[in-house]
Every structure is written in C-alpha cells, then in structure tokens.
Amino acid sequence: MKNKGILYAISIISLWLVALVYLLNYKIDFYNPLVYVFVLVQTHLYTGIFITAHDAIHGVVAPDNKKLNYWIGFLCATIFAYNNYEKLSRKHHLHHAHVVTENDPDYYNGNFFRWYLKFALEYVTVWQILFMAITYNILKLFFPMENLIVFWEIPAILSTLQLFYFGTYLPHRGEHAPTDKYKARSQKLNHFVAFMSCYFFGYHHEHHAYPYLPWWKLADAKEREATLINEV
C-alpha cells in the first residue's frame, strides 16, 4: 500500500487520542486490574507516537510528500510532551552519523540510571516543562487530577523508559565487534516481543543498517538478516 505510513500514523494518533479521552473520564479503582492494563496500553500508544515522529525524521511516514511528512512528525513530537521536532531531528541524525562516540548525543558510557538521566537532559527543555505544566493546569479544570496523572503523565514517563531501554540502552551498551560499523545489536527474532517492546526497534542493528525502512518493515529486515546468517 502506497500510503501505509500515513495510515499507520493516523491510526496510532487516533487510538491514542480516543483512549486518552475515554480514560480521562474513567472511574479509577486501584483494585481494578483494568486500570493497570489501560496504563500499559496508553504507554504503548505513546511509544507509537514517538516512533512515528522518529520515522518522520527519516522521511518515511509520507515519503512522497515532504510537507505532510514534516507536519505529522511535528504533531507527534508535540503530542509527546512538547518535544521540539527540529531538535529531535538534528540530534537523531547526529546519533546515526556518530553512533557510540563522544559526538553521539544518545550515548553515554555509564550505568543505566546515569545514562537515562543524561539522555533525558539532552532533550528535555524548560519550555517543555512549562508547556506541560500549563496544559496540566488547563486539563484539570475539566478532568479529575487522578486521571491526568495515571493515564496522561505516567504513561508518557513509562514510554520514555521503554524507548530508552529497548531503543538505546540495550542496542548500544557495552562492547561491540570491531567489524560492526553500526555499533548496534538486535534482540532475538520474535516479532510479537519486538512489536510489544518497542515497535520492532529492538531490531536495532537493522534500523541502523537500513534507516530508510519504517518501523513495520524492520521485521522483514530482521528475517532477511537471520536467513543470511543461517546460510553462512
């Protein structure tokens, strides 16, 4: 399908928005296991929002329409806690160009927590925090504060952890083979786990090898890589 990237983007954004509106009006009972399921669902959709912004950075959401591709990426970055799309784009291209070096804005040679803190500080700005605070105070005029925290704020925070752990920390930590110019490892071949964990971005070596592939094509790339390794 020619416009599959646009269709996936619209689907993820729509599902996130519909779920958020529903959940902001949902009666919370912390003894109800559905509350925690909904938190995980909304976290996964938030991750999809960011992955869509990421694909727009690579120009693959709407490859035949640069202006539409930009605005989809801009919208998704903004939805994801008012991230600056231009800043994300600039730093992500630096990440690909200087992966696992001192010039890589996503890399830190340290433990998980210090690396995550450095990663967060690399992108979070005072303006983001200000806009989030303003939005929160406006929304709480219409929705319960508890719902905003549980279904809007917590999923966004969990999503950043999900993106960092599966899309940055696991692929790039530790030593890499001298022959691996991408300095990126991939998780084992399991499409269900790969999709649920980070929209196939656990297949991270494939993403660095083929950055022009949208997230849903990384599974095919992983299968091809696995076939080549088995043949050798």
GROMACS .gro file of C-alpha atoms in nm:
model
  232
    1MET     CA    1   0.000   0.000   0.000
    2LYS     CA    2   0.150   0.332  -0.112
    3ASN     CA    3   0.029   0.541   0.183
    4LYS     CA    4   0.077   0.281   0.455
    5GLY     CA    5   0.297   0.515   0.661
    6ILE     CA    6   0.025   0.780   0.668
    7LEU     CA    7  -0.238   0.519   0.756
    8TYR     CA    8  -0.030   0.383   1.045
    9ALA     CA    9   0.038   0.735   1.171
   10ILE     CA   10  -0.330   0.831   1.164
   11SER     CA   11  -0.425   0.502   1.332
   12ILE     CA   12  -0.174   0.541   1.617
   13ILE     CA   13  -0.261   0.907   1.678
   14SER     CA   14  -0.635   0.832   1.667
   15LEU     CA   15  -0.612   0.533   1.900
   16TRP     CA   16  -0.403   0.734   2.146
   17LEU     CA   17  -0.647   1.027   2.140
   18VAL     CA   18  -0.962   0.815   2.170
   19ALA     CA   19  -0.810   0.610   2.452
   20LEU     CA   20  -0.695   0.925   2.633
   21VAL     CA   21  -1.036   1.094   2.614
   22TYR     CA   22  -1.203   0.776   2.737
   23LEU     CA   23  -0.954   0.720   3.019
   24LEU     CA   24  -0.963   1.079   3.142
   25ASN     CA   25  -1.330   1.017   3.214
   26TYR     CA   26  -1.278   0.664   3.350
   27LYS     CA   27  -1.364   0.600   3.716
   28ILE     CA   28  -1.039   0.483   3.875
   29ASP     CA   29  -1.042   0.197   4.121
   30PHE     CA   30  -0.688   0.084   4.204
   31TYR     CA   31  -0.821  -0.261   4.294
   32ASN     CA   32  -0.941  -0.298   3.936
   33PRO     CA   33  -0.670  -0.467   3.725
   34LEU     CA   34  -0.804  -0.294   3.414
   35VAL     CA   35  -0.657   0.033   3.542
   36TYR     CA   36  -0.307  -0.112   3.510
   37VAL     CA   37  -0.384  -0.270   3.173
   38PHE     CA   38  -0.502   0.070   3.047
   39VAL     CA   39  -0.181   0.232   3.173
   40LEU     CA   40   0.023  -0.021   2.974
   41VAL     CA   41  -0.194   0.024   2.664
   42GLN     CA   42  -0.158   0.401   2.679
   43THR     CA   43   0.217   0.365   2.734
   44HIS     CA   44   0.240   0.151   2.421
   45LEU     CA   45   0.043   0.405   2.220
   46TYR     CA   46   0.265   0.687   2.347
   47THR     CA   47   0.563   0.488   2.227
   48GLY     CA   48   0.396   0.454   1.889
   49ILE     CA   49   0.351   0.832   1.879
   50PHE     CA   50   0.724   0.883   1.931
   51ILE     CA   51   0.819   0.611   1.684
   52THR     CA   52   0.603   0.788   1.424
   53ALA     CA   53   0.787   1.115   1.492
   54HIS     CA   54   1.113   0.922   1.458
   55ASP     CA   55   1.008   0.776   1.122
   56ALA     CA   56   0.913   1.123   1.004
   57ILE     CA   57   1.267   1.234   1.090
   58HIS     CA   58   1.386   0.969   0.845
   59GLY     CA   59   1.129   1.087   0.591
   60VAL     CA   60   0.943   0.757   0.570
   61VAL     CA   61   0.596   0.840   0.709
   62ALA     CA   62   0.493   1.021   0.391
   63PRO     CA   63   0.795   0.981   0.161
   64ASP     CA   64   0.616   1.130  -0.140
   65ASN     CA   65   0.501   1.442   0.046
   66LYS     CA   66   0.777   1.612   0.246
   67LYS     CA   67   0.547   1.879   0.386
   68LEU     CA   68   0.295   1.624   0.515
   69ASN     CA   69   0.576   1.408   0.649
   70TYR     CA   70   0.711   1.709   0.841
   71TRP     CA   71   0.377   1.807   0.990
   72ILE     CA   72   0.298   1.452   1.102
   73GLY     CA   73   0.639   1.436   1.269
   74PHE     CA   74   0.590   1.780   1.424
   75LEU     CA   75   0.246   1.682   1.558
   76CYS     CA   76   0.370   1.356   1.708
   77ALA     CA   77   0.672   1.522   1.869
   78THR     CA   78   0.445   1.791   2.015
   79ILE     CA   79   0.193   1.536   2.147
   80PHE     CA   80   0.483   1.356   2.315
   81ALA     CA   81   0.533   1.613   2.593
   82TYR     CA   82   0.602   1.908   2.362
   83ASN     CA   83   0.925   1.773   2.218
   84ASN     CA   84   1.099   2.003   1.972
   85TYR     CA   85   1.081   1.823   1.637
   86GLU     CA   86   1.371   2.013   1.479
   87LYS     CA   87   1.591   1.942   1.781
   88LEU     CA   88   1.495   1.575   1.777
   89SER     CA   89   1.571   1.554   1.407
   90ARG     CA   90   1.909   1.725   1.434
   91LYS     CA   91   2.026   1.513   1.726
   92HIS     CA   92   1.892   1.188   1.586
   93HIS     CA   93   2.086   1.235   1.264
   94LEU     CA   94   2.395   1.303   1.477
   95HIS     CA   95   2.327   0.975   1.655
   96HIS     CA   96   2.329   0.787   1.325
   97ALA     CA   97   2.636   0.969   1.197
   98HIS     CA   98   2.845   0.929   1.516
   99VAL     CA   99   2.695   0.623   1.683
  100VAL     CA  100   2.858   0.523   2.014
  101THR     CA  101   3.112   0.805   2.011
  102GLU     CA  102   3.156   1.123   2.213
  103ASN     CA  103   2.968   1.306   1.936
  104ASP     CA  104   2.663   1.079   1.973
  105PRO     CA  105   2.403   1.273   2.177
  106ASP     CA  106   2.225   0.948   2.270
  107TYR     CA  107   2.530   0.765   2.403
  108TYR     CA  108   2.682   0.759   2.750
  109ASN     CA  109   2.946   0.520   2.875
  110GLY     CA  110   2.793   0.452   3.214
  111ASN     CA  111   2.527   0.264   3.405
  112PHE     CA  112   2.160   0.259   3.314
  113PHE     CA  113   2.041   0.532   3.551
  114ARG     CA  114   2.313   0.784   3.473
  115TRP     CA  115   2.275   0.714   3.104
  116TYR     CA  116   1.897   0.764   3.122
  117LEU     CA  117   1.944   1.091   3.312
  118LYS     CA  118   2.194   1.214   3.053
  119PHE     CA  119   1.959   1.104   2.774
  120ALA     CA  120   1.666   1.290   2.931
  121LEU     CA  121   1.865   1.608   2.994
  122GLU     CA  122   1.982   1.600   2.633
  123TYR     CA  123   1.626   1.656   2.511
  124VAL     CA  124   1.412   1.798   2.791
  125THR     CA  125   1.389   2.179   2.796
  126VAL     CA  126   1.248   2.436   3.036
  127TRP     CA  127   0.990   2.527   2.770
  128GLN     CA  128   0.867   2.168   2.759
  129ILE     CA  129   0.819   2.160   3.135
  130LEU     CA  130   0.641   2.497   3.124
  131PHE     CA  131   0.405   2.392   2.844
  132MET     CA  132   0.330   2.062   3.019
  133ALA     CA  133   0.253   2.247   3.342
  134ILE     CA  134   0.021   2.489   3.162
  135THR     CA  135  -0.156   2.204   2.981
  136TYR     CA  136  -0.194   2.009   3.305
  137ASN     CA  137  -0.349   2.305   3.485
  138ILE     CA  138  -0.592   2.363   3.198
  139LEU     CA  139  -0.690   1.997   3.170
  140LYS     CA  140  -0.752   1.959   3.543
  141LEU     CA  141  -1.032   2.214   3.507
  142PHE     CA  142  -1.218   1.953   3.302
  143PHE     CA  143  -1.084   1.615   3.415
  144PRO     CA  144  -1.000   1.456   3.754
  145MET     CA  145  -0.641   1.517   3.863
  146GLU     CA  146  -0.603   1.146   3.943
  147ASN     CA  147  -0.691   1.051   3.584
  148LEU     CA  148  -0.448   1.303   3.440
  149ILE     CA  149  -0.165   1.161   3.647
  150VAL     CA  150  -0.248   0.793   3.590
  151PHE     CA  151  -0.343   0.798   3.221
  152TRP     CA  152  -0.163   1.104   3.082
  153GLU     CA  153   0.153   1.166   3.282
  154ILE     CA  154   0.259   0.819   3.397
  155PRO     CA  155   0.225   0.655   3.052
  156ALA     CA  156   0.436   0.933   2.899
  157ILE     CA  157   0.711   0.876   3.157
  158LEU     CA  158   0.696   0.497   3.119
  159SER     CA  159   0.714   0.538   2.744
  160THR     CA  160   1.040   0.733   2.768
  161LEU     CA  161   1.181   0.447   2.974
  162GLN     CA  162   1.055   0.195   2.719
  163LEU     CA  163   1.205   0.387   2.428
  164PHE     CA  164   1.535   0.438   2.607
  165TYR     CA  165   1.572   0.081   2.733
  166PHE     CA  166   1.480  -0.104   2.413
  167GLY     CA  167   1.581   0.158   2.156
  168THR     CA  168   1.903   0.299   2.303
  169TYR     CA  169   2.041   0.122   2.609
  170LEU     CA  170   2.016  -0.245   2.509
  171PRO     CA  171   2.128  -0.193   2.147
  172HIS     CA  172   2.425   0.034   2.218
  173ARG     CA  173   2.560  -0.057   2.563
  174GLY     CA  174   2.883  -0.244   2.619
  175GLU     CA  175   3.143  -0.355   2.369
  176HIS     CA  176   3.073  -0.405   2.001
  177ALA     CA  177   3.257  -0.611   1.744
  178PRO     CA  178   3.522  -0.404   1.559
  179THR     CA  179   3.358  -0.506   1.232
  180ASP     CA  180   3.019  -0.371   1.341
  181LYS     CA  181   3.024  -0.018   1.200
  182TYR     CA  182   2.670   0.044   1.328
  183LYS     CA  183   2.759  -0.036   1.691
  184ALA     CA  184   2.404  -0.165   1.736
  185ARG     CA  185   2.285  -0.507   1.840
  186SER     CA  186   1.940  -0.659   1.790
  187GLN     CA  187   1.714  -0.864   2.013
  188LYS     CA  188   1.633  -1.221   1.919
  189LEU     CA  189   1.394  -1.290   1.634
  190ASN     CA  190   1.047  -1.277   1.786
  191HIS     CA  191   0.810  -1.039   1.612
  192PHE     CA  192   0.547  -1.033   1.888
  193VAL     CA  193   0.803  -0.946   2.157
  194ALA     CA  194   0.973  -0.698   1.925
  195PHE     CA  195   0.647  -0.517   1.848
  196MET     CA  196   0.522  -0.509   2.206
  197SER     CA  197   0.857  -0.395   2.345
  198CYS     CA  198   0.925  -0.107   2.106
  199TYR     CA  199   0.755  -0.133   1.764
  200PHE     CA  200   1.037  -0.353   1.629
  201PHE     CA  201   1.311  -0.110   1.731
  202GLY     CA  202   1.467  -0.389   1.932
  203TYR     CA  203   1.580  -0.495   1.584
  204HIS     CA  204   1.816  -0.204   1.615
  205HIS     CA  205   2.106  -0.322   1.403
  206GLU     CA  206   1.862  -0.345   1.115
  207HIS     CA  207   1.742   0.009   1.180
  208HIS     CA  208   2.097   0.146   1.162
  209ALA     CA  209   2.175  -0.064   0.857
  210TYR     CA  210   1.855   0.041   0.678
  211PRO     CA  211   1.743   0.377   0.829
  212TYR     CA  212   1.514   0.432   0.530
  213LEU     CA  213   1.287   0.149   0.647
  214PRO     CA  214   0.976   0.242   0.850
  215TRP     CA  215   0.917   0.061   1.178
  216TRP     CA  216   0.685  -0.204   1.036
  217LYS     CA  217   0.944  -0.316   0.778
  218LEU     CA  218   1.216  -0.384   1.033
  219ALA     CA  219   1.066  -0.727   1.098
  220ASP     CA  220   1.128  -0.827   0.735
  221ALA     CA  221   1.479  -0.688   0.753
  222LYS     CA  222   1.547  -0.893   1.066
  223GLU     CA  223   1.422  -1.208   0.894
  224ARG     CA  224   1.650  -1.143   0.595
  225GLU     CA  225   1.948  -1.087   0.824
  226ALA     CA  226   1.870  -1.408   1.015
  227THR     CA  227   1.843  -1.602   0.689
  228LEU     CA  228   2.180  -1.472   0.568
  229ILE     CA  229   2.347  -1.567   0.897
  230ASN     CA  230   2.199  -1.918   0.881
  231GLU     CA  231   2.316  -1.959   0.523
  232VAL     CA  232   2.669  -1.863   0.619
   0.00000   0.00000   0.00000
